[in-house]
Structure formats: structure tokens, C-alpha cells
PDB file of C-alpha atoms in Angstrom:
ATOM      1  CA  ALA H   1      13.288 -20.108   1.737  1.00 81.00           C
ATOM      2  CA  GLN H   2      14.227 -21.784  -1.564  1.00 87.00           C
ATOM      3  CA  THR H   3      18.064 -22.799  -1.977  1.00 93.00           C
ATOM      4  CA  VAL H   4      20.032 -23.644  -4.962  1.00 97.00           C
ATOM      5  CA  THR H   5      23.298 -25.924  -4.536  1.00 97.00           C
ATOM      6  CA  GLN H   6      25.844 -26.672  -7.121  1.00 97.00           C
ATOM      7  CA  SER H   7      28.353 -28.974  -5.278  1.00 96.00           C
ATOM      8  CA  GLN H   8      30.956 -28.961  -7.979  1.00 97.00           C
ATOM      9  CA  PRO H   9      33.053 -25.892  -8.058  1.00 96.00           C
ATOM     10  CA  GLU H  10      35.007 -26.872 -11.057  1.00 97.00           C
ATOM     11  CA  MET H  11      34.634 -29.597 -13.768  1.00 98.00           C
ATOM     12  CA  SER H  12      36.653 -30.483 -16.860  1.00 97.00           C
ATOM     13  CA  VAL H  13      36.008 -32.481 -20.144  1.00 98.00           C
ATOM     14  CA  GLN H  14      37.705 -32.948 -23.329  1.00 98.00           C
ATOM     15  CA  GLU H  15      36.588 -31.692 -26.460  1.00 97.00           C
ATOM     16  CA  ALA H  16      33.883 -34.089 -28.045  1.00 97.00           C
ATOM     17  CA  GLU H  17      33.095 -35.621 -24.817  1.00 98.00           C
ATOM     18  CA  THR H  18      30.119 -35.471 -22.677  1.00 98.00           C
ATOM     19  CA  VAL H  19      29.976 -34.066 -19.325  1.00 98.00           C
ATOM     20  CA  THR H  20      27.281 -33.514 -16.594  1.00 98.00           C
ATOM     21  CA  LEU H  21      26.911 -30.569 -14.058  1.00 98.00           C
ATOM     22  CA  SER H  22      25.041 -31.237 -11.184  1.00 98.00           C
ATOM     23  CA  CYS H  23      22.276 -29.016  -9.502  1.00 98.00           C
ATOM     24  CA  THR H  24      20.009 -29.623  -6.452  1.00 98.00           C
ATOM     25  CA  TYR H  25      17.397 -27.344  -4.869  1.00 97.00           C
ATOM     26  CA  ASP H  26      15.255 -27.175  -1.973  1.00 96.00           C
ATOM     27  CA  THR H  27      11.519 -25.746  -2.185  1.00 92.00           C
ATOM     28  CA  SER H  28       8.344 -26.504  -0.689  1.00 90.00           C
ATOM     29  CA  GLU H  29       6.473 -25.156  -3.946  1.00 88.00           C
ATOM     30  CA  SER H  30       5.086 -27.343  -6.388  1.00 86.00           C
ATOM     31  CA  ASP H  31       5.035 -24.920  -9.240  1.00 87.00           C
ATOM     32  CA  TYR H  32       8.488 -23.476 -10.358  1.00 90.00           C
ATOM     33  CA  TYR H  33      11.001 -23.125 -13.152  1.00 92.00           C
ATOM     34  CA  LEU H  34      14.644 -24.117 -13.348  1.00 95.00           C
ATOM     35  CA  PHE H  35      17.263 -22.670 -15.672  1.00 95.00           C
ATOM     36  CA  TRP H  36      20.867 -23.120 -16.655  1.00 97.00           C
ATOM     37  CA  TYR H  37      22.691 -19.892 -17.461  1.00 97.00           C
ATOM     38  CA  LYS H  38      26.218 -19.722 -19.093  1.00 97.00           C
ATOM     39  CA  GLN H  39      28.739 -17.121 -18.158  1.00 97.00           C
ATOM     40  CA  PRO H  40      31.785 -17.082 -20.457  1.00 96.00           C
ATOM     41  CA  PRO H  41      34.806 -14.932 -19.806  1.00 92.00           C
ATOM     42  CA  SER H  42      33.057 -12.057 -21.485  1.00 91.00           C
ATOM     43  CA  ARG H  43      30.872 -11.987 -18.431  1.00 92.00           C
ATOM     44  CA  GLN H  44      27.662 -12.063 -20.453  1.00 93.00           C
ATOM     45  CA  MET H  45      24.896 -14.194 -18.770  1.00 95.00           C
ATOM     46  CA  ILE H  46      23.308 -16.363 -21.496  1.00 94.00           C
ATOM     47  CA  LEU H  47      20.236 -18.610 -20.927  1.00 94.00           C
ATOM     48  CA  VAL H  48      21.173 -22.233 -21.766  1.00 96.00           C
ATOM     49  CA  ILE H  49      18.079 -24.155 -21.226  1.00 96.00           C
ATOM     50  CA  ARG H  50      14.714 -24.046 -18.996  1.00 93.00           C
ATOM     51  CA  GLN H  51      12.558 -26.456 -17.528  1.00 94.00           C
ATOM     52  CA  GLU H  52       8.908 -26.127 -16.079  1.00 91.00           C
ATOM     53  CA  ALA H  53       8.507 -28.163 -12.922  1.00 91.00           C
ATOM     54  CA  TYR H  54       4.972 -29.443 -14.097  1.00 90.00           C
ATOM     55  CA  LYS H  55       6.576 -30.899 -17.271  1.00 90.00           C
ATOM     56  CA  GLN H  56       7.850 -34.577 -16.803  1.00 88.00           C
ATOM     57  CA  GLN H  57       9.645 -34.386 -20.186  1.00 93.00           C
ATOM     58  CA  ASN H  58      13.415 -33.184 -19.843  1.00 96.00           C
ATOM     59  CA  ALA H  59      14.192 -30.181 -21.874  1.00 95.00           C
ATOM     60  CA  THR H  60      16.734 -30.273 -24.682  1.00 96.00           C
ATOM     61  CA  GLU H  61      18.654 -27.572 -26.682  1.00 94.00           C
ATOM     62  CA  ASN H  62      20.696 -28.922 -29.240  1.00 96.00           C
ATOM     63  CA  ARG H  63      23.693 -30.320 -27.300  1.00 97.00           C
ATOM     64  CA  PHE H  64      22.328 -29.414 -24.002  1.00 98.00           C
ATOM     65  CA  SER H  65      19.775 -31.399 -22.023  1.00 97.00           C
ATOM     66  CA  VAL H  66      18.631 -31.792 -18.405  1.00 98.00           C
ATOM     67  CA  ASN H  67      17.864 -34.685 -16.254  1.00 97.00           C
ATOM     68  CA  PHE H  68      15.110 -33.286 -14.090  1.00 97.00           C
ATOM     69  CA  GLN H  69      14.122 -35.378 -11.043  1.00 96.00           C
ATOM     70  CA  LYS H  70      11.443 -33.553  -9.321  1.00 95.00           C
ATOM     71  CA  ALA H  71      11.028 -35.911  -6.255  1.00 94.00           C
ATOM     72  CA  ALA H  72      14.897 -35.705  -5.709  1.00 96.00           C
ATOM     73  CA  LYS H  73      14.912 -32.065  -6.262  1.00 96.00           C
ATOM     74  CA  SER H  74      17.879 -32.606  -8.813  1.00 97.00           C
ATOM     75  CA  PHE H  75      18.463 -30.697 -12.044  1.00 97.00           C
ATOM     76  CA  SER H  76      21.494 -31.674 -13.840  1.00 98.00           C
ATOM     77  CA  LEU H  77      22.801 -30.433 -17.055  1.00 98.00           C
ATOM     78  CA  LYS H  78      24.358 -32.652 -19.735  1.00 98.00           C
ATOM     79  CA  ILE H  79      26.579 -31.162 -22.553  1.00 98.00           C
ATOM     80  CA  SER H  80      27.366 -33.526 -25.280  1.00 98.00           C
ATOM     81  CA  ASP H  81      30.110 -33.362 -27.973  1.00 97.00           C
ATOM     82  CA  SER H  82      31.691 -30.470 -25.804  1.00 98.00           C
ATOM     83  CA  GLN H  83      33.470 -27.435 -27.640  1.00 97.00           C
ATOM     84  CA  LEU H  84      35.973 -25.332 -26.638  1.00 97.00           C
ATOM     85  CA  GLY H  85      33.374 -22.429 -26.689  1.00 96.00           C
ATOM     86  CA  ASP H  86      31.663 -24.404 -24.009  1.00 97.00           C
ATOM     87  CA  ALA H  87      34.357 -23.307 -21.337  1.00 97.00           C
ATOM     88  CA  ALA H  88      32.518 -20.869 -19.029  1.00 98.00           C
ATOM     89  CA  MET H  89      30.901 -20.762 -15.635  1.00 98.00           C
ATOM     90  CA  TYR H  90      27.390 -22.462 -15.336  1.00 98.00           C
ATOM     91  CA  PHE H  91      24.662 -21.309 -13.029  1.00 98.00           C
ATOM     92  CA  CYS H  92      21.708 -23.388 -11.993  1.00 98.00           C
ATOM     93  CA  ALA H  93      18.931 -20.981 -11.028  1.00 96.00           C
ATOM     94  CA  TYR H  94      15.336 -21.410  -9.621  1.00 94.00           C
ATOM     95  CA  ARG H  95      12.524 -19.031 -10.158  1.00 91.00           C
ATOM     96  CA  SER H  96       9.147 -19.479  -8.102  1.00 85.00           C
ATOM     97  CA  GLY H  97       5.756 -19.946  -9.929  1.00 76.00           C
ATOM     98  CA  TRP H  98       3.964 -18.151  -7.291  1.00 69.00           C
ATOM     99  CA  GLU H  99       5.983 -15.581  -5.464  1.00 58.00           C
ATOM    100  CA  THR H 100       7.909 -12.549  -6.675  1.00 63.00           C
ATOM    101  CA  ASP H 101       9.900 -13.486  -9.916  1.00 70.00           C
ATOM    102  CA  LYS H 102      13.363 -13.264  -8.541  1.00 84.00           C
ATOM    103  CA  LEU H 103      15.963 -15.944  -9.810  1.00 90.00           C
ATOM    104  CA  ILE H 104      17.838 -17.749  -7.110  1.00 93.00           C
ATOM    105  CA  PHE H 105      21.071 -18.864  -8.408  1.00 96.00           C
ATOM    106  CA  GLY H 106      23.679 -21.604  -7.395  1.00 97.00           C
ATOM    107  CA  THR H 107      27.323 -20.778  -6.670  1.00 96.00           C
ATOM    108  CA  GLY H 108      28.277 -21.950 -10.201  1.00 97.00           C
ATOM    109  CA  THR H 109      30.610 -24.476 -11.670  1.00 98.00           C
ATOM    110  CA  ARG H 110      33.456 -23.515 -13.659  1.00 98.00           C
ATOM    111  CA  LEU H 111      33.716 -25.760 -16.884  1.00 98.00           C
ATOM    112  CA  GLN H 112      37.047 -26.268 -18.650  1.00 98.00           C
ATOM    113  CA  VAL H 113      37.168 -27.886 -21.808  1.00 98.00           C
ATOM    114  CA  PHE H 114      40.641 -29.478 -23.006  1.00 97.00           C
ATOM    115  CA  PRO H 115      41.636 -30.080 -26.770  1.00 95.00           C
TER     116      PRO H 115
ATOM    117  CA  ASP B   1      20.036  -3.983 -31.213  1.00 65.00           C
ATOM    118  CA  THR B   2      21.014  -4.703 -27.846  1.00 69.00           C
ATOM    119  CA  ALA B   3      18.037  -6.121 -25.632  1.00 92.00           C
ATOM    120  CA  VAL B   4      19.312  -5.011 -22.321  1.00 95.00           C
ATOM    121  CA  SER B   5      22.050  -2.269 -22.280  1.00 95.00           C
ATOM    122  CA  GLN B   6      23.807  -0.994 -19.335  1.00 96.00           C
ATOM    123  CA  THR B   7      26.237   1.989 -18.920  1.00 96.00           C
ATOM    124  CA  PRO B   8      28.900   2.299 -18.163  1.00 97.00           C
ATOM    125  CA  LYS B   9      30.727  -1.176 -18.721  1.00 96.00           C
ATOM    126  CA  TYR B  10      33.493  -0.293 -16.305  1.00 97.00           C
ATOM    127  CA  LEU B  11      33.466   2.083 -13.413  1.00 97.00           C
ATOM    128  CA  VAL B  12      36.533   2.893 -11.395  1.00 97.00           C
ATOM    129  CA  THR B  13      35.836   5.465  -8.524  1.00 97.00           C
ATOM    130  CA  GLN B  14      37.120   6.500  -5.289  1.00 97.00           C
ATOM    131  CA  MET B  15      35.709   5.777  -1.753  1.00 97.00           C
ATOM    132  CA  GLY B  16      33.067   8.061  -0.882  1.00 97.00           C
ATOM    133  CA  ASN B  17      32.000   9.269  -4.202  1.00 97.00           C
ATOM    134  CA  ASP B  18      28.277   8.857  -5.548  1.00 97.00           C
ATOM    135  CA  LYS B  19      27.832   6.935  -8.903  1.00 97.00           C
ATOM    136  CA  SER B  20      25.155   5.828 -11.044  1.00 97.00           C
ATOM    137  CA  ILE B  21      24.564   2.860 -13.359  1.00 98.00           C
ATOM    138  CA  LYS B  22      22.079   3.156 -16.119  1.00 97.00           C
ATOM    139  CA  CYS B  23      20.101   0.445 -17.685  1.00 97.00           C
ATOM    140  CA  GLU B  24      17.439   0.122 -20.533  1.00 97.00           C
ATOM    141  CA  GLN B  25      15.727  -2.672 -22.265  1.00 96.00           C
ATOM    142  CA  ASN B  26      13.781  -2.732 -25.641  1.00 95.00           C
ATOM    143  CA  LEU B  27      12.000  -6.010 -25.098  1.00 92.00           C
ATOM    144  CA  GLY B  28       8.812  -4.913 -23.841  1.00 91.00           C
ATOM    145  CA  HIS B  29       9.438  -6.794 -20.569  1.00 90.00           C
ATOM    146  CA  ASP B  30       7.348  -5.552 -17.435  1.00 87.00           C
ATOM    147  CA  THR B  31      10.002  -6.536 -14.636  1.00 90.00           C
ATOM    148  CA  MET B  32      13.338  -5.255 -14.560  1.00 92.00           C
ATOM    149  CA  TYR B  33      16.051  -6.416 -11.703  1.00 94.00           C
ATOM    150  CA  TRP B  34      19.637  -5.343 -10.371  1.00 96.00           C
ATOM    151  CA  TYR B  35      21.869  -8.332  -9.204  1.00 96.00           C
ATOM    152  CA  LYS B  36      25.097  -8.092  -7.742  1.00 96.00           C
ATOM    153  CA  GLN B  37      28.001 -10.546  -8.466  1.00 97.00           C
ATOM    154  CA  ASP B  38      30.589 -10.596  -6.108  1.00 94.00           C
ATOM    155  CA  SER B  39      34.349 -11.661  -6.424  1.00 92.00           C
ATOM    156  CA  LYS B  40      33.504 -15.448  -5.864  1.00 92.00           C
ATOM    157  CA  LYS B  41      30.871 -14.961  -8.797  1.00 93.00           C
ATOM    158  CA  PHE B  42      28.049 -15.404  -6.440  1.00 94.00           C
ATOM    159  CA  LEU B  43      24.725 -13.604  -7.893  1.00 95.00           C
ATOM    160  CA  LYS B  44      22.200 -12.203  -5.827  1.00 93.00           C
ATOM    161  CA  ILE B  45      19.264 -10.123  -6.264  1.00 93.00           C
ATOM    162  CA  MET B  46      19.042  -6.508  -4.788  1.00 94.00           C
ATOM    163  CA  PHE B  47      15.869  -4.921  -6.337  1.00 92.00           C
ATOM    164  CA  SER B  48      13.022  -5.860  -8.704  1.00 91.00           C
ATOM    165  CA  TYR B  49      10.616  -3.347 -10.390  1.00 90.00           C
ATOM    166  CA  ASN B  50       7.354  -4.144 -12.180  1.00 86.00           C
ATOM    167  CA  ASN B  51       5.886  -1.493 -14.343  1.00 82.00           C
ATOM    168  CA  LYS B  52       7.679   1.068 -12.423  1.00 82.00           C
ATOM    169  CA  GLU B  53       6.789  -0.319  -8.982  1.00 86.00           C
ATOM    170  CA  LEU B  54       9.413  -1.617  -6.410  1.00 88.00           C
ATOM    171  CA  ILE B  55       8.382  -5.027  -5.659  1.00 86.00           C
ATOM    172  CA  ILE B  56      11.795  -6.676  -4.467  1.00 84.00           C
ATOM    173  CA  ASN B  57      14.203  -4.706  -1.949  1.00 85.00           C
ATOM    174  CA  GLU B  58      16.632  -7.211  -0.639  1.00 86.00           C
ATOM    175  CA  THR B  59      18.538  -6.392   2.407  1.00 79.00           C
ATOM    176  CA  VAL B  60      20.788  -3.877   0.618  1.00 88.00           C
ATOM    177  CA  PRO B  61      22.304  -0.896   2.411  1.00 90.00           C
ATOM    178  CA  ASN B  62      20.179   2.234   1.645  1.00 91.00           C
ATOM    179  CA  ARG B  63      23.118   3.806  -0.006  1.00 95.00           C
ATOM    180  CA  PHE B  64      21.825   1.986  -2.945  1.00 95.00           C
ATOM    181  CA  SER B  65      18.719   3.601  -4.688  1.00 94.00           C
ATOM    182  CA  PRO B  66      17.201   2.265  -7.720  1.00 94.00           C
ATOM    183  CA  LYS B  67      14.879   4.606  -9.938  1.00 93.00           C
ATOM    184  CA  SER B  68      12.600   3.338 -12.608  1.00 93.00           C
ATOM    185  CA  PRO B  69      11.286   6.485 -14.638  1.00 91.00           C
ATOM    186  CA  ASP B  70       9.307   4.107 -17.026  1.00 91.00           C
ATOM    187  CA  LYS B  71       9.083   0.273 -17.337  1.00 89.00           C
ATOM    188  CA  ALA B  72      12.038   0.140 -20.096  1.00 94.00           C
ATOM    189  CA  HIS B  73      14.515   2.007 -17.574  1.00 95.00           C
ATOM    190  CA  LEU B  74      16.050   1.078 -14.300  1.00 96.00           C
ATOM    191  CA  ASN B  75      18.985   3.061 -12.968  1.00 96.00           C
ATOM    192  CA  LEU B  76      20.876   2.310  -9.881  1.00 97.00           C
ATOM    193  CA  HIS B  77      22.639   5.150  -7.654  1.00 97.00           C
ATOM    194  CA  ILE B  78      25.169   4.453  -5.006  1.00 96.00           C
ATOM    195  CA  ASN B  79      25.963   6.890  -2.653  1.00 96.00           C
ATOM    196  CA  SER B  80      29.241   7.176  -0.394  1.00 97.00           C
ATOM    197  CA  LEU B  81      30.874   4.188  -2.198  1.00 97.00           C
ATOM    198  CA  GLU B  82      32.821   1.714  -0.076  1.00 96.00           C
ATOM    199  CA  LEU B  83      35.491  -0.731  -0.895  1.00 96.00           C
ATOM    200  CA  GLY B  84      33.046  -3.477  -0.354  1.00 94.00           C
ATOM    201  CA  ASP B  85      30.584  -2.268  -3.118  1.00 96.00           C
ATOM    202  CA  SER B  86      33.468  -3.506  -5.752  1.00 97.00           C
ATOM    203  CA  ALA B  87      31.589  -6.105  -7.971  1.00 97.00           C
ATOM    204  CA  VAL B  88      30.007  -6.478 -10.999  1.00 97.00           C
ATOM    205  CA  TYR B  89      26.368  -5.383 -11.302  1.00 97.00           C
ATOM    206  CA  PHE B  90      23.887  -6.826 -13.735  1.00 97.00           C
ATOM    207  CA  CYS B  91      20.669  -5.479 -14.884  1.00 97.00           C
ATOM    208  CA  ALA B  92      18.067  -7.829 -16.312  1.00 95.00           C
ATOM    209  CA  SER B  93      14.461  -7.889 -17.472  1.00 93.00           C
ATOM    210  CA  SER B  94      11.742 -10.597 -17.936  1.00 89.00           C
ATOM    211  CA  LEU B  95       8.106 -11.055 -18.458  1.00 82.00           C
ATOM    212  CA  GLN B  96       6.117 -12.505 -15.589  1.00 71.00           C
ATOM    213  CA  GLY B  97       5.711 -16.011 -15.606  1.00 65.00           C
ATOM    214  CA  ASN B  98       8.143 -18.915 -16.700  1.00 58.00           C
ATOM    215  CA  TYR B  99      10.626 -17.055 -18.775  1.00 72.00           C
ATOM    216  CA  GLY B 100      14.235 -16.712 -17.904  1.00 79.00           C
ATOM    217  CA  TYR B 101      15.776 -13.285 -17.567  1.00 89.00           C
ATOM    218  CA  THR B 102      17.464 -11.377 -20.342  1.00 93.00           C
ATOM    219  CA  PHE B 103      20.758  -9.880 -18.896  1.00 95.00           C
ATOM    220  CA  GLY B 104      22.782  -6.875 -19.655  1.00 95.00           C
ATOM    221  CA  SER B 105      26.642  -7.381 -20.209  1.00 95.00           C
ATOM    222  CA  GLY B 106      27.120  -6.284 -16.466  1.00 96.00           C
ATOM    223  CA  THR B 107      28.997  -2.930 -15.069  1.00 97.00           C
ATOM    224  CA  ARG B 108      32.304  -3.690 -13.254  1.00 97.00           C
ATOM    225  CA  LEU B 109      32.621  -1.335 -10.447  1.00 97.00           C
ATOM    226  CA  THR B 110      35.859  -0.897  -8.781  1.00 97.00           C
ATOM    227  CA  VAL B 111      36.086   1.269  -5.615  1.00 97.00           C
ATOM    228  CA  VAL B 112      39.672   2.401  -4.721  1.00 96.00           C
TER     229      VAL B 112
END
């Protein structure tokens, strides 16, 4: 069974600085998708960025980018120029490319942003 | 227009009661899900429906029964509520493939 591990329960960053959130996963599949979701205090789950495993190029979305290391099964999220509004829980998630479409989530990292 | 809407947003009820949570999506997605987020914020899938057909049923007590009258709706009925059922329940939808989910805003269920 696939698993997703986020080893940092909490992280903090100062406004305008850069922070990296870690995520590792375990799978025997070659075709899959990875996601980062943000959950602010409003509890809405917001898709931040996604990566297809077959793509070598790292995904980027404005200030958010990933470092996808397929061999190491690592999928970290980098937030550049951090803003107060980035404060939230961040969840890494895995979705199989073959089996049923369930998203498997990590335990989350709470990000605090200090002015 | 809200893409995935859940009602109610908050639900406080007594142990032993039966309650339902409704979910509707207007995105034309073919798959809908129920997830449970516990007090430690861990998210775990409960059920998944594809075009009204149940395709995922994780180890959930049979007091929980999903119903999908059509592919735009997925409701969750819970019988004989217990204290341990207190959690946030999220509905979500997606297209099959490499797309992420679109989540509803969640229903915070508190059983007293």
C-alpha cells in the first residue's frame, strides 16, 4: 500500500523569506500523481500544485515550486517570498495512476509566517 | 457559484441520533468522495462513487451509508452517532486521471 510521510509537524518562516516543506512517499507504481494542498484556518482545502510522475520537469505555480526526486521518492514544496496569507496546514498527497482514484494524504505540516 | 457545496457547515447533535450531510457538485465531475478529517487533522478516505457506482468503501462502520442519486450528488447518512464520529467531513469531486480533487468547505460534526 502507498504511504505519504511529512516529517515536519510545524515549520515557521519570516515574511518575504523562502521555506521548504518535506514530503516522502512509498509506492511500487511507476505511474502516479503528487499534490500539495493548503488548508487555511477557514478549513477549505485548496490545491496548490501538482506533479505527474512521468514528467521530469518540476512543477511551478507562481511563488510555489516543487523539487520532485522520483528515485528518492521525495516531493518537497518550496514557497518563495512568503506572505502572511501562506500560513496554513499543508498536505502532501499521492494519487495512483492505475488503481482507484483515492488521494492518500500525509499528516500535514503547519506553517507559521511571522511578519 | 460554489463548485462543491456541502450542507450543513456545522452540525451539533446528541449521541444516538441519525444525521445526514449533503453534497452537490456543478463541475461535471464523474467521481465524488467522502473524507474524514480527525482532531489531529489527518484526512482519510471513506467512500468514493463513480457515476453513481460505489467504487471505494474503506473500513468504515456500517452506521455510515453513502447515497448517490446522480453523479452530481453524494450524501452521507450516519446512524446512531457516537462521540468518536466527531470530526470534519469533506466532500470532494474529481475527473478520473491526473487531476486533483475539488473539495467542499467541510462539515464540522460534533457529537455530544
